[in-house]
Amino acid sequence: MKAFLVLEDGTLFSGEGFGAAGKHIGEVVFNTSMTGYQEVISDPSYCSQIITMTYPLIGNYGINDADMESTTTHLGGLIVHRLAEMPNNWRAKTGLSEFLADRGVIGLQGIDTRALAKKLRQRGTMMGIIAAGSYKATDLLEEVRTADAKPHPSPVYRVTTLAPYTLHGSGYHVAVVDFGVKQNIIRSLMAHGCKVTVFPAATSAAEVLGCQPDGVLLSNGPGDPKKVTGAVTTIRELLGRVPIFGICLGHQLLGLAMGGDTYKLPYGHRGANHPVKDLQTGRVYITSQNHGYALVPDSLRGNDVEITHVNLNDGTVEGIKNRFVPAFSVQYHPEAWPGPEDSRYLFDSFMGLIRQSKH
Amino acid sequence: MPIKKDLRKVLVIGSGPIIIGQAAEFDYAGTQACKALREEGLEVILVNSNPATIMTDKDTADRTYIEPLTPEFLARIIALEKPDGLVATLGGQVGLNLAMELAASGVLGEHGVELLGTPLTAIKKAEDRDLFKKTMEELNEPIPESCIVEKLEEAISFAEQLGYPLIVRPAYTLGGTGGGVVSNRQELVETVARGLKHSLINQVLVERSVAGWKEIEYEVIRDVADNCITVCNMENIDPVGIHTGDSIVVAPSQTLSDREHQMLRTASLKIIRALGIEGGCNIQFALDPASFQYYVIEVNPRVSRSSALASKATGYPIAKVAAKIAVGYTLDEIKNSVTGKTFACFEPALDYVVVKIPRFPFDKFASADRSLGTQMKATGEVMAIGRTLEAALLKAIRSLEIGVDSLFYPGLADLPADLLEAKLKTKDDMRLFVIAEAMRRGLAIERVAELTALDKFFLGKIANIIKMEEKLQRAGQHLSIELIQEAKTMGFADSRIAAITALPEGHIKELRISHGIKPVFKMVDTCAAEFEAATPYYYSAYDQEDETMVPSGRKIIVLGSGPIRIGQGIEFDYCSVHSVLALREAGIQAVIVNNNPETVSTDFDTGDRLYFEPLTAEDVIHVLEKENPEGVIVQFGGQTAINLAKPLADAGVPILGTSVENIDRAEDREKFDQLLQELGIPRPPGQTVLTMEEAVAAAQRIGYPVLVRPSYVLGGRAMEIVYSQEELVSYMTAAARISPNHPVLVDKYFKGKEIEVDAISDGEEILIPGIMEHIERAGIHSGDSTAVYPAQSLSPALVAQVVEYTEKLAKALRVKGLINIQFVVFEDQVFVLEVNPRSSRTVPYMSKITGIPVVKLATRVILGQRLREAGYGVGLSPAPPLVSVKAPVFSFGKLVQVDTSLGPEMKSTGEVMGVGTTLASALYKGLVAAGCRVPAKGNILATIADKDKKEALPLLKGFYDLGFRILATAGTAAALAHAGIPAETVNKIREGSPHMVDVIRAGRVHLVVNTMTKGRAPERDGFQIRRAAVEHGIPCLTSLDTVAMLIEVMTSLQEGHDLEVFSVQQYLPH
Ligand SMILES: Nc1ncnc2c1ncn2[C@@H]1O[C@H](COP(=O)(O)OP(=O)(O)O)[C@@H](O)[C@H]1O
Ligand SMILES: Nc1ncnc2c1ncn2[C@@H]1O[C@H](COP(=O)(O)OP(=O)(O)O)[C@@H](O)[C@H]1O
Ligand SMILES: [Mg+2]
Ligand SMILES: [Mg+2]
C-alpha cells in the first residue's frame, strides 16, 4: 500500500503504508526516543498528532500487553523509517502494524525521517496529512492547506475520562485530574500505596475536594494549555487547600493558575534524553519529555512562583513551585515509561509534601 | 566546579603496545585526554611505550616519555617530574593496573601525586571480584553465583555444590586471558590452573555460566557532583559467552523494550554511583531473553574499547569528558563539542544503526583455534553506520577486508549439510557466513535460532539479505531498476549484485547512475536532528536527503587503513593522521575515509571531514563524487589504501604522490625484477612456478634453503623457509594450493643481516631519516624482529651502498612521498628483498627517534614542495647520539594452538620502543617494555635443532657463564657436554614424564631457547614447548640472534648500568 505525508508547506514524502489505510490531518511532530514506541503511541498527550520516530528501526520488539499508557491510542499517525518485519521479544503479543491497524491508526514507513525531523526543526512544527491508500499528492496538499484553521476545542476533552473512578490503596488518597493521564502516573502513585481517584478534566474544585483527597495530581495531556480554560479556575481554587503536583500539561496549567503565561515552542521537546537542571541542588537529571508548549519564564517572576528546574539545552522552564502553598510541578515525565527513571523521586517528594501538610 | 585548585602538572599513562584486547582505542582516548587537559592550561606529562601512537607525538603532551610501562620506570619518571596529579583511567587495563601498583607501593604518596578522576576505592570496588561482589550484593544488583578461589581445590568443591556449566574468569587480566566456560571437572582443573597463573593477584572467579543470554553494555559517565548519564547502550548480536570484543555489536540496543532498557539503565546509574566513579565506566549485563531477570557481568572503571566504539557511534567524546571530569568539571559545565550549543550532560539520540564487527587474525594463523569464547581473539574491529541494520551489516562486512563483499563466503557453499548444523553450533569467526549459508539452503530461522542462540530479530535481518539475493538471482539479466534500488538500499555492493545476476559490475553501476541511484550522506550529530549541528562526520545511506556541507577551496582525501590486523596496525593510522595534519597546515581541507572506530583518524575533528565508510572502490568513489577533491592520497593507509589506487585511478580520480604505474612497478614481481635488472641492483635469485615439478626444479637450481611464498593458501598466507626437497614437497602439498592461477614464488633464502630503510622522495632527491638494522637475521619478518637505529654494525661502504640503492629505486620509481625498502646483506653483498611504495610500519618509530616529521614532509612533497626546501636536508640524515630499538610484541597468550616460533610470516600485534645511551640499555628497555621478564638468574631450557647447534653452543655457554643452569634435551645436552658445558638432561615428550613441558609447568624454567625443526604440526615437541612457555608467561626465544642480544643485555645488566629515562622533547632537536 502506498502512503504519503504532505506537509502544509507542500513537502511530500512518499513511502509505504502500514497499520490502517485512510488519511488524517494533524500536527506533525518528531520524537527522538530510541525505545518506547509503544508507550509513545499509547500516550494520550499525542492526541491527533502525526508522530515521526527519528530512530530508524521501530517495532523491533513488537507490542505487549503491559506497556500501554492508556487503554487505546489517540495519535493520528505514525511515521517510521523502517518497520520491523520480524519483531521478537518474550513479551510481544502482536506486531506494531497489526496493532495500529486494529485501532485505525495510519502508518507510513520508508521515508527519510531524518529529513523530515530536520524540516520540522528548521520550520517549526507543521500541519500535515498522512494518507495510506490510493490518494493523489496534489489532492492531499489541497486538503491540508484548506483544513479549517478555526480554533478547535482542546483535545483534552477527547482523551479525559468520562466519569470519575477510584483505584484502591491503603496510603494517601490522591485525586488525579485527568487531562489525558498516562497510566504510569497512576501506577506510580499506586506503587506508593496511594488510593487514586481519577476525575475528568472539567471537574470543579469542589468536586475534587469532595472526595477529601490528601493531594491532587494534575496530569499530562495534549494540546495548548490555554484552551483548557476551566482547569485553570479549578486549580486556582485548589491551591493552598491541598498539596498539588503537576506533570507536563498539568505543570503548564499550574503555572497559568499561578499567573504565568505559556507559549508554543517551535518544535517542542519529545524524547528521552533532555537534561534538566534542579536549580536548588545543581544536579542534572535526564528526563522523558513530550510537550509543545512551555511556561514563559518572565511571566513567573511574581512573588508566588519559583522556577525550580530549567532545561540545560535551551533554558526553558522545567519545574516550578509555589513559595507559600504546597504546589509544585515539572514539565517532564517523572513517571518515565518511556524514558529514564531518574526523576521517580518526585513522587516521593509529592508524598513528602502531603505528609508535611498534614502536620 | 572549575578546575581543581593547585593542579598544574598532570601525568597521563598510556596503554603500551597493541595486543589483543588493547588496541588503538587507547591512543584515541589518550590523545583526546591530553588535548582536553592542555586546553585547561595544564602541563601534561605522558608515558607510553608505544611509539606508533599520536599520543606520543611531541606536540600532544608537554613532556613525553616513550619508556617501559613498569612500576620501576614510572617511579623514575614521577620522581623526575613530580606531577600534581595522575589520570589512570585512560590507558586501558595496563594504565589502571600500573596506577594501582604505584599507589599500593607508596610512590604516589611519597611524591604527593593525587589520583585524578575515579578514586582508588572505586577502582578497587570494580576490579577486585570480592569487593565487587560485596558491593553488588549491597546494592541488590544480581551477579551470577560465584566463588573466588586462590587454589584449585576450592574451585572443585564449589563446582560440586553448584554443578556445571561454569565459567572461570581470572582477576586483573586483559581480554579474558586464561578464562573460559567449562562443562566438566577436567576442563575446570585445566582452566583454573591457567587462570591462576595469568591473574596478577592470583585469583580466579568461578561462576555460574549464563551463556546464551543477551549481552548488553552501557557506557556510563558520572561527575563529582553525582550527575550521571548513559552515553549509549550496545547490544551484542552474539549472546553472552562470546567476549564482547569478539562479538558483533549493534548500537543502540535493538531488541530491548523501553522497560528492559530502562531497567538496565537505572541499574547502571545505581552501580556507577555506588562505586563512586568520577569519569567513565563500562557496565556489561546478561539479560535473560525470556524474562526481566538479569545479571551484572562486569564493570570496567575506565575508558575502554567499548567506550571508544560508543564515542564513534554517538559522536559523544567520552575520553575527553572523562578527562575534564578528572580535573574537576561537572557534566553540565562541559560543552557538547558536536552541537557547540548543548552540554555534555545529555544522552545522545541516534537516528541510525551502528554495527561493529571484530577482525580476527586467523588468516595469519592457519592452525589457530578459531572458536570464540570468553577469551578475546580479535586484533581489531570495523564499524559501519547505516539507516537500516542490513545496510550497516553489509557495510561492516565490506570494511573487514577479508575478501568478501557480502554475507557470501565462497568456501562454505561446499560444506556438507550435516557439518553445517554442527558449525552453526560451534561458533567461530565465520558464524555470520555460516548462518547466511544455512538460510540460503532453506534452514528455518527458528532452527538457526535454536542452534546459535542469536535473537530472531537479527536472524530476520540476515534472512532479508538472503531473500534479496534470491530476488536478484531470479531477476538475473532482467534486473529492474526498482530491484537495484531495493538492493542498494539494503546495502548490497555493485559487485555483489553483479555476481548474483551474472551481469558485469560496470553495467550495474551504469544502470544505477543513469537512474540517479546514488547514496546520500547523513550526519552524525548526537541528537537525531533535534539541534542544529555542523559536525563534519558523515555516513552514506540510500535515502533521500544529503546533508554534506562541502565548502569550496582546495580539498584532498586521505584514505585510512581500516581495521587493525597483524601486518597492518596502528602505525598506518598514525601516518594517515599526520598526513591530514600536514594538509590542514597547508591550508587544504583534509577529508578522511576510514572505518576503524578505535582510531584517532576517525575522531571527528581530526580532519576537516570524516566519512565512516568501507574502504572499497565503490564506497570511496561515492565519497569522491560528493567531495570532488583535487586528488586522493593512498600511500599512508597501508596496503588497504594502496590497493585502491588502481581502481580509483581507473575511475578517473587523480592519485596524488607516486603514480599508479610506478606503484605497480614496485609491487608486480615481474616488472620489479626487470626494474632491478635495469638498475643493476641485485635481489635474491628466484622464480615463479606454476607446478610442483617446476618448484622442485627451481629450488634445485637456486639451491636450498629457499623461501616459498604461495600466492594462495587456504585460510591465509604462509611464507616458509624450506631446507630440502622433502620439506618443499611436503609443505607444498600441505599448505599451498599451487595451480596456474595460484603461482608460487621460490626465492633463494639468504640468512643475512636485514636492513630496513624508509625514505622520502620528491622524485629528484631523497631524504633518508635513518637506516635500521635488525637484530634477527632475514627470515624473521621485519615486523617481528627487533629494529635498531642507528644501525650499529654497518660499514660505511655498506651504508653508502644502501643509500645509493635507495636513491636509485626512488628515482626510477619516481616516488613522490614515501618508500620503504628491506635489504639483506649476505656475504657483504646487499640485496633488495622488497620495496613498498608507501609508508611503512617503521615510519612512526623513525619519526619519533629522529624528530623528522616523515609523513608531514612526504605530504608536503606530494603537494609539490621540493625536499630541499623542506628544512630537513636531503640524503642520509645524521644519527642522533642515542640508540633506540623497536621491539615486537606478541599476543600468543590469547591465541590457543598458535605456533610462537618466528619466521617470515608476521605474527606480532604491536611494538614498543626503547631508548638508551647504549645499545644494551635500549635493548633492555625494549625487552622490558615488550613484557619480557628478563631473568637475572635461574634455569634455561634449550632444545636446539641440529642445523643450529654449532651456532647455539657459544650462546648457551654465555648463559652458563652468567650463572644460569642449563636444562636440555638429550641431543643438545650431549653437544653441550662435548663443548664442556654442564647441562641437566630432560626428556622429550615422547620419552615420557617428567618431560620438558612438565619441567615448565613445575615452574623450573625461566627462559626457553628453542629453534625449529621442520614442520610446525601442533603435535610436535617444539610446538608444545613453545606453547607451554607462552601459557606460563616465560620468555621463549626462537631466534639465536635474539638469544645473542639477550646475553649482551644480561651481561651489561650484571655490570650494572644506569637506566636513565628520556623525554621525547629532550632528545629531539628543536
Ligand atoms: N557468567 C557468565 N556466563 C557466561 N559467559 C560469561 C559470564 N560472564 C562473562 N561471560 C562472557 O565472557 C566475556 C568476558 O567476560 P568479562 O567479564 O567481560 O571479561 P573481560 O574483562 O575480558 O571483558 C563476556 O563478554 C561474556 O560474553
Ligand atoms: N630471499 C630472502 N632471503 C631471506 N629472507 C627473506 C627473503 N625474502 C623475504 N625474507 C624475509 O621474509 C620477510 C618478509 O618478506 P617480505 O618480502 O618483506 O614480505 P612482506 O610483504 O610480508 O613484508 C622479510 O622481512 C625477510 O625477513
Ligand atoms: Mg568485558
Ligand atoms: Mg616486508
GROMACS .gro file of N, CA and C in nm, chain A residues 138-229:
model
  276
  138THR      N    1  -0.141   1.580  -0.492
  138THR     CA    2  -0.192   1.717  -0.511
  138THR      C    3  -0.322   1.738  -0.433
  139ASP      N    4  -0.407   1.636  -0.434
  139ASP     CA    5  -0.532   1.646  -0.358
  139ASP      C    6  -0.502   1.660  -0.210
  140LEU      N    7  -0.405   1.583  -0.167
  140LEU     CA    8  -0.372   1.583  -0.024
  140LEU      C    9  -0.322   1.720   0.019
  141LEU      N   10  -0.240   1.778  -0.066
  141LEU     CA   11  -0.185   1.910  -0.032
  141LEU      C   12  -0.298   2.012  -0.021
  142GLU      N   13  -0.387   2.003  -0.117
  142GLU     CA   14  -0.502   2.093  -0.117
  142GLU      C   15  -0.578   2.078   0.014
  143GLU      N   16  -0.592   1.954   0.053
  143GLU     CA   17  -0.670   1.925   0.173
  143GLU      C   18  -0.605   1.981   0.299
  144VAL      N   19  -0.474   1.964   0.308
  144VAL     CA   20  -0.407   2.012   0.429
  144VAL      C   21  -0.402   2.164   0.431
  145ARG      N   22  -0.395   2.222   0.313
  145ARG     CA   23  -0.390   2.369   0.306
  145ARG      C   24  -0.524   2.430   0.344
  146THR      N   25  -0.629   2.365   0.302
  146THR     CA   26  -0.761   2.424   0.325
  146THR      C   27  -0.824   2.376   0.455
  147ALA      N   28  -0.751   2.287   0.524
  147ALA     CA   29  -0.805   2.237   0.651
  147ALA      C   30  -0.839   2.356   0.737
  148ASP      N   31  -0.960   2.354   0.796
  148ASP     CA   32  -1.006   2.475   0.862
  148ASP      C   33  -0.913   2.513   0.977
  149ALA      N   34  -0.880   2.638   0.981
  149ALA     CA   35  -0.786   2.689   1.079
  149ALA      C   36  -0.858   2.742   1.201
  150LYS      N   37  -0.988   2.729   1.203
  150LYS     CA   38  -1.064   2.783   1.317
  150LYS      C   39  -1.028   2.704   1.443
  151PRO      N   40  -1.031   2.776   1.554
  151PRO     CA   41  -0.984   2.710   1.676
  151PRO      C   42  -1.072   2.591   1.714
  152HIS      N   43  -1.000   2.482   1.744
  152HIS     CA   44  -1.069   2.361   1.789
  152HIS      C   45  -1.079   2.366   1.940
  153PRO      N   46  -1.171   2.294   1.994
  153PRO     CA   47  -1.169   2.280   2.140
  153PRO      C   48  -1.046   2.197   2.178
  154SER      N   49  -1.004   2.209   2.300
  154SER     CA   50  -0.885   2.137   2.341
  154SER      C   51  -0.905   1.987   2.324
  155PRO      N   52  -0.801   1.919   2.275
  155PRO     CA   53  -0.810   1.773   2.262
  155PRO      C   54  -0.819   1.704   2.398
  156VAL      N   55  -0.793   1.778   2.504
  156VAL     CA   56  -0.802   1.720   2.638
  156VAL      C   57  -0.939   1.655   2.658
  157TYR      N   58  -1.040   1.720   2.608
  157TYR     CA   59  -1.175   1.669   2.633
  157TYR      C   60  -1.203   1.540   2.557
  158ARG      N   61  -1.119   1.512   2.459
  158ARG     CA   62  -1.137   1.386   2.386
  158ARG      C   63  -1.070   1.269   2.457
  159VAL      N   64  -0.972   1.300   2.540
  159VAL     CA   65  -0.894   1.190   2.598
  159VAL      C   66  -0.918   1.171   2.748
  160THR      N   67  -0.984   1.268   2.809
  160THR     CA   68  -1.004   1.255   2.954
  160THR      C   69  -1.110   1.149   2.985
  161THR      N   70  -1.109   1.103   3.108
  161THR     CA   71  -1.209   1.003   3.147
  161THR      C   72  -1.346   1.068   3.146
  162LEU      N   73  -1.447   0.989   3.112
  162LEU     CA   74  -1.582   1.045   3.106
  162LEU      C   75  -1.639   1.061   3.246
  163ALA      N   76  -1.603   0.967   3.332
  163ALA     CA   77  -1.658   0.973   3.468
  163ALA      C   78  -1.547   0.944   3.567
  164PRO      N   79  -1.561   0.992   3.689
  164PRO     CA   80  -1.458   0.964   3.789
  164PRO      C   81  -1.454   0.815   3.822
  165TYR      N   82  -1.337   0.768   3.860
  165TYR     CA   83  -1.327   0.631   3.908
  165TYR      C   84  -1.216   0.625   4.013
  166THR      N   85  -1.227   0.523   4.096
  166THR     CA   86  -1.132   0.514   4.207
  166THR      C   87  -1.057   0.381   4.203
  167LEU      N   88  -0.929   0.390   4.231
  167LEU     CA   89  -0.847   0.269   4.241
  167LEU      C   90  -0.800   0.263   4.385
  168HIS      N   91  -0.817   0.146   4.445
  168HIS     CA   92  -0.797   0.143   4.590
  168HIS      C   93  -0.654   0.122   4.632
  169GLY      N   94  -0.624   0.180   4.742
  169GLY     CA   95  -0.492   0.167   4.801
  169GLY      C   96  -0.504   0.202   4.946
  170SER      N   97  -0.399   0.171   5.022
  170SER     CA   98  -0.410   0.191   5.167
  170SER      C   99  -0.340   0.319   5.211
  171GLY      N  100  -0.271   0.385   5.119
  171GLY     CA  101  -0.195   0.504   5.157
  171GLY      C  102  -0.277   0.630   5.136
  172TYR      N  103  -0.205   0.736   5.104
  172TYR     CA  104  -0.271   0.865   5.082
  172TYR      C  105  -0.370   0.854   4.968
  173HIS      N  106  -0.469   0.940   4.977
  173HIS     CA  107  -0.569   0.945   4.872
  173HIS      C  108  -0.532   1.059   4.777
  174VAL      N  109  -0.502   1.024   4.654
  174VAL     CA  110  -0.463   1.127   4.558
  174VAL      C  111  -0.571   1.140   4.451
  175ALA      N  112  -0.613   1.263   4.430
  175ALA     CA  113  -0.706   1.288   4.321
  175ALA      C  114  -0.626   1.325   4.198
  176VAL      N  115  -0.652   1.254   4.091
  176VAL     CA  116  -0.581   1.283   3.966
  176VAL      C  117  -0.677   1.355   3.874
  177VAL      N  118  -0.642   1.475   3.832
  177VAL     CA  119  -0.724   1.540   3.731
  177VAL      C  120  -0.671   1.494   3.596
  178ASP      N  121  -0.754   1.426   3.526
  178ASP     CA  122  -0.712   1.355   3.405
  178ASP      C  123  -0.728   1.443   3.281
  179PHE      N  124  -0.615   1.499   3.238
  179PHE     CA  125  -0.617   1.576   3.113
  179PHE      C  126  -0.573   1.487   2.996
  180GLY      N  127  -0.555   1.362   3.028
  180GLY     CA  128  -0.504   1.267   2.929
  180GLY      C  129  -0.395   1.186   2.997
  181VAL      N  130  -0.428   1.140   3.116
  181VAL     CA  131  -0.325   1.086   3.205
  181VAL      C  132  -0.259   0.960   3.151
  182LYS      N  133  -0.130   0.954   3.166
  182LYS     CA  134  -0.058   0.832   3.132
  182LYS      C  135  -0.077   0.732   3.245
  183GLN      N  136  -0.099   0.609   3.207
  183GLN     CA  137  -0.123   0.505   3.307
  183GLN      C  138  -0.010   0.498   3.408
  184ASN      N  139   0.110   0.529   3.363
  184ASN     CA  140   0.220   0.508   3.455
  184ASN      C  141   0.223   0.611   3.567
  185ILE      N  142   0.152   0.721   3.547
  185ILE     CA  143   0.140   0.816   3.658
  185ILE      C  144   0.055   0.749   3.767
  186ILE      N  145  -0.052   0.689   3.722
  186ILE     CA  146  -0.141   0.622   3.817
  186ILE      C  147  -0.067   0.504   3.882
  187ARG      N  148   0.005   0.427   3.796
  187ARG     CA  149   0.080   0.313   3.851
  187ARG      C  150   0.181   0.361   3.956
  188SER      N  151   0.246   0.476   3.925
  188SER     CA  152   0.348   0.525   4.017
  188SER      C  153   0.286   0.562   4.151
  189LEU      N  154   0.170   0.625   4.146
  189LEU     CA  155   0.102   0.661   4.271
  189LEU      C  156   0.065   0.534   4.348
  190MET      N  157   0.016   0.437   4.273
  190MET     CA  158  -0.026   0.314   4.340
  190MET      C  159   0.094   0.239   4.397
  191ALA      N  160   0.206   0.253   4.329
  191ALA     CA  161   0.326   0.190   4.383
  191ALA      C  162   0.363   0.253   4.517
  192HIS      N  163   0.320   0.374   4.539
  192HIS     CA  164   0.341   0.438   4.669
  192HIS      C  165   0.226   0.407   4.764
  193GLY      N  166   0.142   0.315   4.726
  193GLY     CA  167   0.034   0.271   4.813
  193GLY      C  168  -0.090   0.360   4.807
  194CYS      N  169  -0.087   0.459   4.718
  194CYS     CA  170  -0.197   0.555   4.719
  194CYS      C  171  -0.329   0.494   4.674
  195LYS      N  172  -0.432   0.555   4.728
  195LYS     CA  173  -0.566   0.534   4.673
  195LYS      C  174  -0.580   0.646   4.570
  196VAL      N  175  -0.627   0.613   4.452
  196VAL     CA  176  -0.630   0.712   4.345
  196VAL      C  177  -0.773   0.732   4.293
  197THR      N  178  -0.816   0.856   4.293
  197THR     CA  179  -0.944   0.885   4.228
  197THR      C  180  -0.917   0.973   4.107
  198VAL      N  181  -0.962   0.925   3.994
  198VAL     CA  182  -0.935   0.997   3.870
  198VAL      C  183  -1.059   1.075   3.829
  199PHE      N  184  -1.041   1.204   3.806
  199PHE     CA  185  -1.153   1.290   3.768
  199PHE      C  186  -1.139   1.337   3.624
  200PRO      N  187  -1.253   1.361   3.560
  200PRO     CA  188  -1.247   1.420   3.425
  200PRO      C  189  -1.185   1.559   3.431
  201ALA      N  190  -1.136   1.603   3.317
  201ALA     CA  191  -1.065   1.731   3.311
  201ALA      C  192  -1.152   1.848   3.355
  202ALA      N  193  -1.280   1.837   3.330
  202ALA     CA  194  -1.368   1.952   3.357
  202ALA      C  195  -1.423   1.954   3.499
  203THR      N  196  -1.367   1.873   3.585
  203THR     CA  197  -1.419   1.866   3.722
  203THR      C  198  -1.390   1.997   3.798
  204SER      N  199  -1.485   2.039   3.878
  204SER     CA  200  -1.465   2.160   3.957
  204SER      C  201  -1.384   2.129   4.081
  205ALA      N  202  -1.329   2.235   4.141
  205ALA     CA  203  -1.250   2.218   4.261
  205ALA      C  204  -1.333   2.155   4.372
  206ALA      N  205  -1.455   2.200   4.382
  206ALA     CA  206  -1.542   2.149   4.487
  206ALA      C  207  -1.560   1.999   4.474
  207GLU      N  208  -1.581   1.957   4.351
  207GLU     CA  209  -1.599   1.812   4.331
  207GLU      C  210  -1.473   1.735   4.368
  208VAL      N  211  -1.359   1.790   4.327
  208VAL     CA  212  -1.233   1.724   4.359
  208VAL      C  213  -1.216   1.716   4.510
  209LEU      N  214  -1.237   1.829   4.575
  209LEU     CA  215  -1.218   1.832   4.720
  209LEU      C  216  -1.323   1.746   4.789
  210GLY      N  217  -1.432   1.725   4.719
  210GLY     CA  218  -1.541   1.645   4.774
  210GLY      C  219  -1.497   1.504   4.812
  211CYS      N  220  -1.397   1.451   4.743
  211CYS     CA  221  -1.354   1.314   4.776
  211CYS      C  222  -1.248   1.317   4.886
  212GLN      N  223  -1.224   1.435   4.940
  212GLN     CA  224  -1.129   1.454   5.050
  212GLN      C  225  -0.992   1.397   5.022
  213PRO      N  226  -0.934   1.442   4.912
  213PRO     CA  227  -0.802   1.388   4.877
  213PRO      C  228  -0.693   1.445   4.967
  214ASP      N  229  -0.586   1.367   4.981
  214ASP     CA  230  -0.469   1.417   5.055
  214ASP      C  231  -0.383   1.503   4.963
  215GLY      N  232  -0.396   1.476   4.834
  215GLY     CA  233  -0.319   1.555   4.738
  215GLY      C  234  -0.385   1.546   4.603
  216VAL      N  235  -0.348   1.640   4.517
  216VAL     CA  236  -0.404   1.639   4.382
  216VAL      C  237  -0.290   1.633   4.282
  217LEU      N  238  -0.306   1.547   4.185
  217LEU     CA  239  -0.207   1.539   4.078
  217LEU      C  240  -0.271   1.589   3.949
  218LEU      N  241  -0.208   1.688   3.888
  218LEU     CA  242  -0.257   1.741   3.761
  218LEU      C  243  -0.180   1.668   3.652
  219SER      N  244  -0.253   1.599   3.569
  219SER     CA  245  -0.184   1.507   3.478
  219SER      C  246  -0.134   1.576   3.353
  220ASN      N  247  -0.063   1.499   3.278
  220ASN     CA  248  -0.022   1.537   3.144
  220ASN      C  249  -0.144   1.538   3.052
  221GLY      N  250  -0.126   1.586   2.933
  221GLY     CA  251  -0.234   1.583   2.836
  221GLY      C  252  -0.194   1.657   2.711
  222PRO      N  253  -0.279   1.648   2.610
  222PRO     CA  254  -0.243   1.706   2.480
  222PRO      C  255  -0.279   1.855   2.467
  223GLY      N  256  -0.214   1.917   2.371
  223GLY     CA  257  -0.258   2.047   2.323
  223GLY      C  258  -0.216   2.169   2.404
  224ASP      N  259  -0.281   2.279   2.369
  224ASP     CA  260  -0.250   2.411   2.423
  224ASP      C  261  -0.313   2.426   2.561
  225PRO      N  262  -0.234   2.455   2.663
  225PRO     CA  263  -0.291   2.464   2.799
  225PRO      C  264  -0.397   2.573   2.809
  226LYS      N  265  -0.380   2.676   2.729
  226LYS     CA  266  -0.473   2.788   2.743
  226LYS      C  267  -0.613   2.751   2.699
  227LYS      N  268  -0.622   2.643   2.626
  227LYS     CA  269  -0.756   2.604   2.582
  227LYS      C  270  -0.830   2.521   2.687
  228VAL      N  271  -0.757   2.480   2.789
  228VAL     CA  272  -0.821   2.400   2.893
  228VAL      C  273  -0.869   2.499   3.000
  229THR      N  274  -0.961   2.586   2.960
  229THR     CA  275  -0.991   2.704   3.040
  229THR      C  276  -1.040   2.672   3.180
   0.00000   0.00000   0.00000
